[in-house]
XYZ file of C-alpha atoms in Angstrom:
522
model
C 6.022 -33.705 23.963
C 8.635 -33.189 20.683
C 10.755 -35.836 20.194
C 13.377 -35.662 17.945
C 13.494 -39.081 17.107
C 9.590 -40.287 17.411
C 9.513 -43.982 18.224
C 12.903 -44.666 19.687
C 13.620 -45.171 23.494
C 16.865 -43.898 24.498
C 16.737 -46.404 27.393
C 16.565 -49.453 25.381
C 18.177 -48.204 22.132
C 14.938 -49.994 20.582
C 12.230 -48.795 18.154
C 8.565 -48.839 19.466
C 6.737 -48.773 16.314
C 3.224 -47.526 16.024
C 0.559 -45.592 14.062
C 1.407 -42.778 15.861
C 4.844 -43.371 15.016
C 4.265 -43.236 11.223
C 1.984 -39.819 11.786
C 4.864 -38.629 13.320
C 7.971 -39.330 11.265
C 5.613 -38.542 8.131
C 5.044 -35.160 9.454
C 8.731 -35.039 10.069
C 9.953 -35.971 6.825
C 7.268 -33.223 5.635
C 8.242 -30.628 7.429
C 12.095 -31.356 6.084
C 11.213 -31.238 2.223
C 9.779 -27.548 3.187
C 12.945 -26.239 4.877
C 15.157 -25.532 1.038
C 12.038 -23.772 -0.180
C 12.162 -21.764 3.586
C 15.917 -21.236 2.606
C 15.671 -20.470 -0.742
C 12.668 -17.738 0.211
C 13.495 -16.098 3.102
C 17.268 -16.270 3.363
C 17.707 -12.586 2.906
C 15.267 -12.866 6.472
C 17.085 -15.043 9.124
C 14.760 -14.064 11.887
C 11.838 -14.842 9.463
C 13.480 -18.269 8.397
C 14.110 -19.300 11.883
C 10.615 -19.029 12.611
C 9.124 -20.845 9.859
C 11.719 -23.614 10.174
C 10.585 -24.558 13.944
C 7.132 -24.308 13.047
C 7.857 -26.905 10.587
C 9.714 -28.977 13.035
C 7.291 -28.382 16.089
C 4.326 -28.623 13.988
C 4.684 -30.292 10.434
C 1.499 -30.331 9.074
C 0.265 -27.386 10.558
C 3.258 -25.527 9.405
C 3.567 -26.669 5.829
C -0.485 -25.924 5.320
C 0.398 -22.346 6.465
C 3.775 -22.428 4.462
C 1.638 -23.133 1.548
C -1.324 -20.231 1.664
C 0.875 -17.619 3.488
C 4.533 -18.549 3.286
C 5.565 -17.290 0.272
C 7.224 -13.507 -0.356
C 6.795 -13.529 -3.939
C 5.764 -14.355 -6.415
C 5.499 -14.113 -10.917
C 2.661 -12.529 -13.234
C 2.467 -12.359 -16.972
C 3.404 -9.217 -18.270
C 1.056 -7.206 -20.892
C 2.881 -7.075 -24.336
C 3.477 -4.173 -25.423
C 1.717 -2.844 -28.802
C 3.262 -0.167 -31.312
C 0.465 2.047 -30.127
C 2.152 1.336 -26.880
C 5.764 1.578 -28.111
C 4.556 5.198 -29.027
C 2.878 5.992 -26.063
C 5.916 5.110 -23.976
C 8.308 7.338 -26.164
C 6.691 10.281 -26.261
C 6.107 9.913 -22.509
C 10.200 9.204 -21.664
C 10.340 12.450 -23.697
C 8.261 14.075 -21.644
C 9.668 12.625 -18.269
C 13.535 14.285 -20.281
C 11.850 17.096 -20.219
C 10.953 17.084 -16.577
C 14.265 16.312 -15.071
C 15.424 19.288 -17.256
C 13.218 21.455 -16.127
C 13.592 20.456 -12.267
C 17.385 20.559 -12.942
C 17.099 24.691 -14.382
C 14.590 25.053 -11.293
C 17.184 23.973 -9.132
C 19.604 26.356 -9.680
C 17.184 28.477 -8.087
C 18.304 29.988 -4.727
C 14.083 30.530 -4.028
C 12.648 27.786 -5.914
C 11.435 24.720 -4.195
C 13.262 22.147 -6.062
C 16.151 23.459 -4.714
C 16.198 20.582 -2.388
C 16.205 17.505 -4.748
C 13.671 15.604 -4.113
C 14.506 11.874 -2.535
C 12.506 10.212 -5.208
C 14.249 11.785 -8.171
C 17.274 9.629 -7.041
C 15.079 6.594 -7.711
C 16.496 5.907 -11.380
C 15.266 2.456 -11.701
C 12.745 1.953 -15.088
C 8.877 0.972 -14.794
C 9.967 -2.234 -14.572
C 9.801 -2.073 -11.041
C 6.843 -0.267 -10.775
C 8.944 3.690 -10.382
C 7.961 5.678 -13.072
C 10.066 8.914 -13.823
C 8.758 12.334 -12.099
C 6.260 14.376 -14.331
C 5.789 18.312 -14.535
C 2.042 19.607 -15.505
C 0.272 17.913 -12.964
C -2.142 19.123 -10.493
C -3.176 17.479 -7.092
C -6.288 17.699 -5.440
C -6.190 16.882 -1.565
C -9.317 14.880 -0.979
C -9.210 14.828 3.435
C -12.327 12.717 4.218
C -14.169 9.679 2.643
C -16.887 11.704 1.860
C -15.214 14.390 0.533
C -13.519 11.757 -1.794
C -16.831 10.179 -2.711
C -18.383 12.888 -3.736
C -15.719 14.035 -6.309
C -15.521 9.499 -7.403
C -19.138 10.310 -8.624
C -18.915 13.608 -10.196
C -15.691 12.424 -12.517
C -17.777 9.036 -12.845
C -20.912 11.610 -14.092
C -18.256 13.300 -16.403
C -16.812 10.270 -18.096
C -17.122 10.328 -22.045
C -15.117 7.280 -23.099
C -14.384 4.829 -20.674
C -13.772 4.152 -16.420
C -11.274 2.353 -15.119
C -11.970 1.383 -11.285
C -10.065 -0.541 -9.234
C -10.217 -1.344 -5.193
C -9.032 -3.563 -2.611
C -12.671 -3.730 -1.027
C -16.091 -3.118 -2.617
C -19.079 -4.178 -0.505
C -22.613 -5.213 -0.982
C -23.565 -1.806 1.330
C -25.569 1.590 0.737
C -22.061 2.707 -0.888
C -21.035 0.007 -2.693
C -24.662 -0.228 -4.292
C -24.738 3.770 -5.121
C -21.254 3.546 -7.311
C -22.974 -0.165 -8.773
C -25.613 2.117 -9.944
C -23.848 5.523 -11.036
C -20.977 2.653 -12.979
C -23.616 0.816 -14.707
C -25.867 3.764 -15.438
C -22.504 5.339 -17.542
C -22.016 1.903 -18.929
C -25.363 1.886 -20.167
C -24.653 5.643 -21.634
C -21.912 3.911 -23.732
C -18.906 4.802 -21.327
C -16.764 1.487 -21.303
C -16.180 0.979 -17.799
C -13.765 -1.977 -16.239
C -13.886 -2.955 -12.446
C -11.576 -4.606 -10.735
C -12.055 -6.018 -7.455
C -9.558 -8.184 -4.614
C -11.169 -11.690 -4.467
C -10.725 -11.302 -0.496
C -10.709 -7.968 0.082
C -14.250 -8.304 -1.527
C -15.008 -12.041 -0.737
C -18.998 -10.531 0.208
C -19.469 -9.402 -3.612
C -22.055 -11.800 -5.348
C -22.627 -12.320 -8.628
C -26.186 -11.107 -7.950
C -24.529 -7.748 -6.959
C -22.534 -7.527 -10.038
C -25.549 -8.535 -12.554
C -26.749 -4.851 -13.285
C -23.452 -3.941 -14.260
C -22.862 -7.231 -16.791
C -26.335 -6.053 -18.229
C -25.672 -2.692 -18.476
C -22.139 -3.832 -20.529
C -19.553 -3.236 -17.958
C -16.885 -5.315 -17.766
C -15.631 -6.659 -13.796
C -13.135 -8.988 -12.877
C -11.673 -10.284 -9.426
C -7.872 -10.239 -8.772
C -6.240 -13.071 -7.566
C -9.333 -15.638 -6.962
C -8.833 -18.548 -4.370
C -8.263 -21.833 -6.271
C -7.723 -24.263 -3.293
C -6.181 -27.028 -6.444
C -3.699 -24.215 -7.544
C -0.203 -26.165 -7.182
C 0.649 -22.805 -4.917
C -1.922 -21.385 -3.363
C -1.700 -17.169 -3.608
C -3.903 -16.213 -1.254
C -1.550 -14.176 0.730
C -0.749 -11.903 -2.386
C -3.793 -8.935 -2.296
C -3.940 -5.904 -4.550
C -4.600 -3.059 -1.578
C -4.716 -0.462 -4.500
C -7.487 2.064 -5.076
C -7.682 3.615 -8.259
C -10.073 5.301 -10.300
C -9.217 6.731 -13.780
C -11.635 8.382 -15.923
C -10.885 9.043 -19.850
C -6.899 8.890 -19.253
C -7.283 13.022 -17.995
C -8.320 12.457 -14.127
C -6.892 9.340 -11.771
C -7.343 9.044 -7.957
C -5.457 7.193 -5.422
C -5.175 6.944 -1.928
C -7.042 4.742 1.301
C -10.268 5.077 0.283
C -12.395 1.886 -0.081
C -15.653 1.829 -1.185
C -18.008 0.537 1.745
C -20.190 2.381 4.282
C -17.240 1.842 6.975
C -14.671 4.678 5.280
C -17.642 7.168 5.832
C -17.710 6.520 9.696
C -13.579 6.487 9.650
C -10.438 9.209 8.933
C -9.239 8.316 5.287
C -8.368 10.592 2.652
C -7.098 10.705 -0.794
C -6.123 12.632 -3.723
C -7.093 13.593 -7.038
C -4.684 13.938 -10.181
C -4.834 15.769 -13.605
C -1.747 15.737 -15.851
C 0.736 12.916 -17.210
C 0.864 11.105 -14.195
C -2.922 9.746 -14.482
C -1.071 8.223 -17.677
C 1.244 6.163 -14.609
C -2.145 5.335 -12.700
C -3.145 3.925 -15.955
C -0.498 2.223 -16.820
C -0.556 0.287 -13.394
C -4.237 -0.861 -13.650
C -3.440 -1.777 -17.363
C -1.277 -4.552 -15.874
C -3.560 -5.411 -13.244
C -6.268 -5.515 -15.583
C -4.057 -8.139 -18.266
C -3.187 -10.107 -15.292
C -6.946 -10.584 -14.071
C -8.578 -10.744 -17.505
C -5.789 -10.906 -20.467
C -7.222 -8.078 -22.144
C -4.439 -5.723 -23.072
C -5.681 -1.823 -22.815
C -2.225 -0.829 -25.304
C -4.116 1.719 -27.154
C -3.450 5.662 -27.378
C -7.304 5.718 -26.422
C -6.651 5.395 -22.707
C -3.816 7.558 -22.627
C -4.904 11.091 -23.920
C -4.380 12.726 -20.790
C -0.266 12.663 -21.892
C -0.079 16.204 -22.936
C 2.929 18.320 -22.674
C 0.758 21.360 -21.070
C -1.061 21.815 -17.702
C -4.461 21.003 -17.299
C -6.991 23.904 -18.007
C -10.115 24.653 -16.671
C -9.586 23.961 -12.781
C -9.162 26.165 -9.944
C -5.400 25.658 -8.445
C -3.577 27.489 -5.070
C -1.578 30.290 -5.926
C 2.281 29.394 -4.760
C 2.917 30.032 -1.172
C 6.166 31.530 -0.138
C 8.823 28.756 -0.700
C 11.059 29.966 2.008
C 7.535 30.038 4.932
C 6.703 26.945 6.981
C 4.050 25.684 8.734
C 4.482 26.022 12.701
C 1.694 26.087 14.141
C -1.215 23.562 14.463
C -3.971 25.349 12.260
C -6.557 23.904 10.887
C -6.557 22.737 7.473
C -8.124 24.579 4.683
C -11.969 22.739 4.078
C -12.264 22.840 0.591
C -8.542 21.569 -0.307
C -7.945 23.394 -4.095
C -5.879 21.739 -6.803
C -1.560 22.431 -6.632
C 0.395 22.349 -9.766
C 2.756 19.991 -8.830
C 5.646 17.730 -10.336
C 4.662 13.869 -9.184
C 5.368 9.902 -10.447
C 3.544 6.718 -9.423
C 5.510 3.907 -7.489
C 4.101 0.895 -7.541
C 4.892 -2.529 -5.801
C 4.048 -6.337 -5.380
C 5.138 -9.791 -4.332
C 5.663 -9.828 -8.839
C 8.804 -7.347 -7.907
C 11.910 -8.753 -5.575
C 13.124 -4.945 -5.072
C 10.101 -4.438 -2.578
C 9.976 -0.715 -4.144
C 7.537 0.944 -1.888
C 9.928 -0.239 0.904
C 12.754 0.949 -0.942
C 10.448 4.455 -1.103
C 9.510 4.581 2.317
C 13.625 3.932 3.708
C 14.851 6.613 0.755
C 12.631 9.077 1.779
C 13.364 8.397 6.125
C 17.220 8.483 5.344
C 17.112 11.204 3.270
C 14.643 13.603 5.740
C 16.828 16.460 6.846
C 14.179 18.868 8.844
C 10.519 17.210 9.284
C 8.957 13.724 8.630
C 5.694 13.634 9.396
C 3.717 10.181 9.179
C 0.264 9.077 9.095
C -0.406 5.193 9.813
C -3.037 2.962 10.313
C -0.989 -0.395 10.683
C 2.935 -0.089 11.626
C 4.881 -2.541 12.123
C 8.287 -1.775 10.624
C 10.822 -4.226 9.839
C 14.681 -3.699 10.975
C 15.737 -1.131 8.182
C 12.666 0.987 8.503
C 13.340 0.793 12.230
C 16.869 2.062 12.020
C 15.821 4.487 10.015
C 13.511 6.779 11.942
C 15.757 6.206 14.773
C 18.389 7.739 13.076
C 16.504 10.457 11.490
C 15.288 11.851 15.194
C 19.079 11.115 15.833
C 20.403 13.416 13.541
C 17.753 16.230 14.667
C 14.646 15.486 12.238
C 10.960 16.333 13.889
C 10.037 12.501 13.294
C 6.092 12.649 14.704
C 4.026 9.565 13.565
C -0.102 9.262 13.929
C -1.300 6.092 14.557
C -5.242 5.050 15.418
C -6.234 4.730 18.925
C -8.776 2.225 18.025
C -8.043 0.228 14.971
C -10.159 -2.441 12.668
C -7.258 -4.891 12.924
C -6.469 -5.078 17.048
C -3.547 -7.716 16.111
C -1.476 -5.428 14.305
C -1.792 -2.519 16.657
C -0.629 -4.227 19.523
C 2.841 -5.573 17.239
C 2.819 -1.965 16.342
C 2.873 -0.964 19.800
C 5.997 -3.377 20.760
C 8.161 -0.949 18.523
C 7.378 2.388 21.022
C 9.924 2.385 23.215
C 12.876 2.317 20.848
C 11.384 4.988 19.183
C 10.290 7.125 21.891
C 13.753 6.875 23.991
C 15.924 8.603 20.569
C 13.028 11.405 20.650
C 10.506 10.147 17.835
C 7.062 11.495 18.965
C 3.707 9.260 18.724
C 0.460 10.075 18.917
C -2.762 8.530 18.847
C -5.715 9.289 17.042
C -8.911 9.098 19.047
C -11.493 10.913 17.372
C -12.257 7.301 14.841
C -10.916 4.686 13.295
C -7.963 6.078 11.446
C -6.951 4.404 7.965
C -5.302 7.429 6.541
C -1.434 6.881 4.973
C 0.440 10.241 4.479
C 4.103 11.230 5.104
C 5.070 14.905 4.971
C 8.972 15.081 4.221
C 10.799 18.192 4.372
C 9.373 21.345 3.080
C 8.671 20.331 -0.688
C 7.588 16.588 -0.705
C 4.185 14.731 0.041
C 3.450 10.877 -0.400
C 0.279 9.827 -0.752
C -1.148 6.565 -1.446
C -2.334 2.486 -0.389
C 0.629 1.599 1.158
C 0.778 1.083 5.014
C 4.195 1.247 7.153
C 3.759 -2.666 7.478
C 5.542 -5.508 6.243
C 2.126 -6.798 4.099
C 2.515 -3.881 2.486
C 6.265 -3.511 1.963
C 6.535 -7.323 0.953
C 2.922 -9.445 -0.040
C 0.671 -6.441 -1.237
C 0.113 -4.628 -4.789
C 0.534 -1.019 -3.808
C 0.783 2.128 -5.659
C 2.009 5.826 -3.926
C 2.309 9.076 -5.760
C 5.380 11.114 -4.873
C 4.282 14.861 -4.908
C 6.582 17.612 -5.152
C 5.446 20.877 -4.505
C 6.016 23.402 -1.671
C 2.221 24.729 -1.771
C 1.030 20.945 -1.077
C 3.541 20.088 1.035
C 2.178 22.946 3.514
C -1.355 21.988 2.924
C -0.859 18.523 4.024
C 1.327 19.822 6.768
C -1.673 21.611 8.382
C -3.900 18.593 7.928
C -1.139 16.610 9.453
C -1.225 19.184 12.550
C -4.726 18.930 12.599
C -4.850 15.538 13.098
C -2.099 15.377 16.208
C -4.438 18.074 17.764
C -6.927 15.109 17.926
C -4.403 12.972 18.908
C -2.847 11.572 22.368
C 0.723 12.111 22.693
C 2.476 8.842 24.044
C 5.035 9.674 26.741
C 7.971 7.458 27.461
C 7.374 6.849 31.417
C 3.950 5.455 30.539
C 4.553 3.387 28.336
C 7.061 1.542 30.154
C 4.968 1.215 33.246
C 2.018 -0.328 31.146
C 0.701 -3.490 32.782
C 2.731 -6.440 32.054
C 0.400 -8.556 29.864
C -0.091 -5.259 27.859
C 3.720 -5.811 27.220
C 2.767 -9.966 26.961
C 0.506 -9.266 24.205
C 2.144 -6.812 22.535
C 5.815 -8.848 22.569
C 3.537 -11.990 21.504
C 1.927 -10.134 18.260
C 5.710 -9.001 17.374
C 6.824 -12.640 17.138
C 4.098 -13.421 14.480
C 5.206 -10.418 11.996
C 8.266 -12.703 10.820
C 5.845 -15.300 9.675
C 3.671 -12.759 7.540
């Protein structure tokens, strides 16, 4: 039983002094010293605080063990320094991004031109310090659907490298998949391609150094993020980088869900393929990565030539669909998704930034949603302001529809997810299932003109504790494609209905309500 005061009978007024005592008011006086770094933390989250507080009292050393591997919301990195072949990259790049905002600001003025609606994320003005990079023009964006329609077009850009590959993922596994990009990576490495891998140290915890050998030999160069150190005087392993990117000479960069592992084959993912200045964002975010992990600094105008002031050449894009049509009906989607000239910028996140920006992101671009938002999810639990938002949204007459998985890979998270129905449902948000596979697709459809596409979930791990990038796509043509996949995918889906749900079986609605409370603590 707790006592408050362990050891003293409120009878007698007298001590009883034991060992048990001493294990007790130790774990007491333990739990205390935590509480100002609790406060200091997570003041800005009362519920949050609350809950780590009265773990700390209930259960000291429990509490301050998981205090110290997962209780901390941020946290700092050493930041690349920035060469003169840098300094010069980054000009003529801020030149180019002036250029952008003037074009999209002529465009504008455009009664038929899709701009005409300015886009949510050109309001975010903040500099690449916090991870937002300014929108680009010149760009084109290759919808990659499925996991194998992504992996085949990883290793034919891998084939075409000349100079160097940058590859980066959250998980990389000792299976048939993991071994055939091993081999394709070290067989460029060996061609004289300098190729750099970077890998989460528990995202992929089952790589070996045996695994990695052929690669070392062959003269590539791999790193883990974020190893476990268990004598580290605060223990990080809460912080993952959940990005996925691949960049290949500076002129083509992907992004998106995709892992590489036998799993993603079997499971609805998709990502996207880039050509234009905004690989030169992609590459600026693994840059840092890569310093953090190794030191190496990549500041050379060598792994930025795909900065050019001109479209790509050479690649088959979508001609532009009528800007004032829209997508109604629940078509399929095209199967061979073509390359959109689009205007897009990289927004990247981690427990190194206090703003939370992909948070930030994800509540601009709710709040700002005047006709359709369209989401694709595999984990959601939303905090309060993300909640509040997509209530409001439906409230002020947006088509808020959100796909979630039926069956999911992480059964915890689903049911917390699940807790957050019914306040959704009842203001006429519309959720749907996916029951086909395991879903692990993130997509949201805003409007008529913008697409977001990326690693981040609509969770709290990945609004607060995770290194996440997104690419904010603007372009009409895109925005319709990804609309019909979107439609695609609710036609595979089951649509939850309000009555149901509330007449699920009460330790459904145990379950679920218990997996909520443990969301604070994350």
């Amino acid at each position: 039983m707790f006592e408050f005061f362990p050891g003293f009978d409120p009878a007698t007024f007298e001590w009883n002094w034991t060992w048990w005592t001493t294990v007790a008011w130790s774990g007491r006086v333990l739990g205390i010293a935590f509480i100002p770094t609790v406060l200091l933390q997570r003041g800005t989250r009362p519920m949050a605080a609350l809950a780590w507080i009265l773990t700390l009292l209930a259960m000291p050393f429990i509490g301050a063990a998981l205090w110290w591997i997962i209780g901390r919301n941020h946290m700092r990195r050493r930041k690349r320094r920035r060469s003169r072949a840098q300094a010069r990259i980054s000009r003529s790049f801020h030149d180019l991004a002036r250029g952008s905002d003037d074009e999209a600001k002529i465009a504008a003025d455009s009664p038929l031109s899709p701009l005409s609606a300015v886009s949510p994320a050109r309001n975010l003005v903040l500099h690449d310090e916090h991870g937002i990079f300014p929108p680009t023009r010149d760009n084109l964006a290759r919808p990659l659907p499925t996991s194998a329609v992504a992996f085949d077009a990883f290793e034919d850009a891998i084939r075409a490298a000349k100079d160097h590959i940058h590859f980066e993922f959250f998980i990389w596994r000792e299976d048939h998949t993991g071994e055939r990009f091993r081999d394709l990576l070290a067989e460029r490495a060996r061609a004289g391609v300098e190729v750099r891998i970077l890998y989460d140290a528990i995202g992929s915890s089952s790589i070996r150094r045996q695994f990695i050998k052929p690669l070392l030999d062959a003269g590539a160069s791999a790193a883990p993020f974020l190893p476990v150190r268990l004598l580290e005087r605060r223990l990080r392993v809460n912080f993952r980088n959940h990005r996925k990117l691949l960049i290949i000479d500076g002129e083509v960069g992907f992004t998106g869900g995709v892992n590489i592992a036998d799993d993603y084959l079997d499971w609805f993912d998709m990502a996207v393929e880039l050509r234009g200045p905004v690989v030169y964002q992609l590459q600026e975010v693994f840059a840092e990565d890569w310093h953090f992990a190794t030191g190496e600094d990549l500041a050379e105008e060598r792994y930025f030539s795909g900065l050019s002031s001109h479209a790509p050449s050479g690649i088959a894009t979508e001609a532009e669909d009528d800007p004032e049509g829209q997508t109604t009906s629940e078509s399929a989607p095209e199967p061979e998704p073509r390359a959109i000239p689009t205007v897009a910028r990289v927004v990247a996140s981690g427990p190194d930034d206090t703003l939370d920006t992909i948070h930030k992101m994800f509540f601009l671009a709710i709040t700002s949603a005047t006709e359709r938002l369209y989401l694709i999810t595999p984990y959601f639990v939303p905090d309060s302001a993300i909640m509040a938002a997509l209530q409001t949204a439906s409230m002020r007459g947006v088509d808020v529809r959100i796909i979630v998985p039926q069956q999911s890979d992480v059964p915890i998270t689903q049911h917390a997810g699940r807790s957050y129905w019914e306040g959704l449902l009842e203001v006429g948000v519309r959720i749907f299932e996916y029951r086909d596979r395991v879903l692990h697709a993130k997509l949201i459809v805003h409007d008529r003109d913008h697409v977001f596409m990326g690693s981040a979930n609509m969770d709290i791990r990945s609004f607060r504790l995770n290194f996440e990038a997104n690419c904010v796509l603007d372009s009409h043509p895109l925005n319709r494609q990804m609309c019909r996949l979107f439609l695609e995918t609710q036609s595979r889906s089951t649509e939850i209905e309000l009555d149901a749900h509330r007449t699920r079986p009460y330790r459904t609605r145990l379950l679920e309500g218990f997996a909520r409370l443990l969301s604070p603590l994350l």
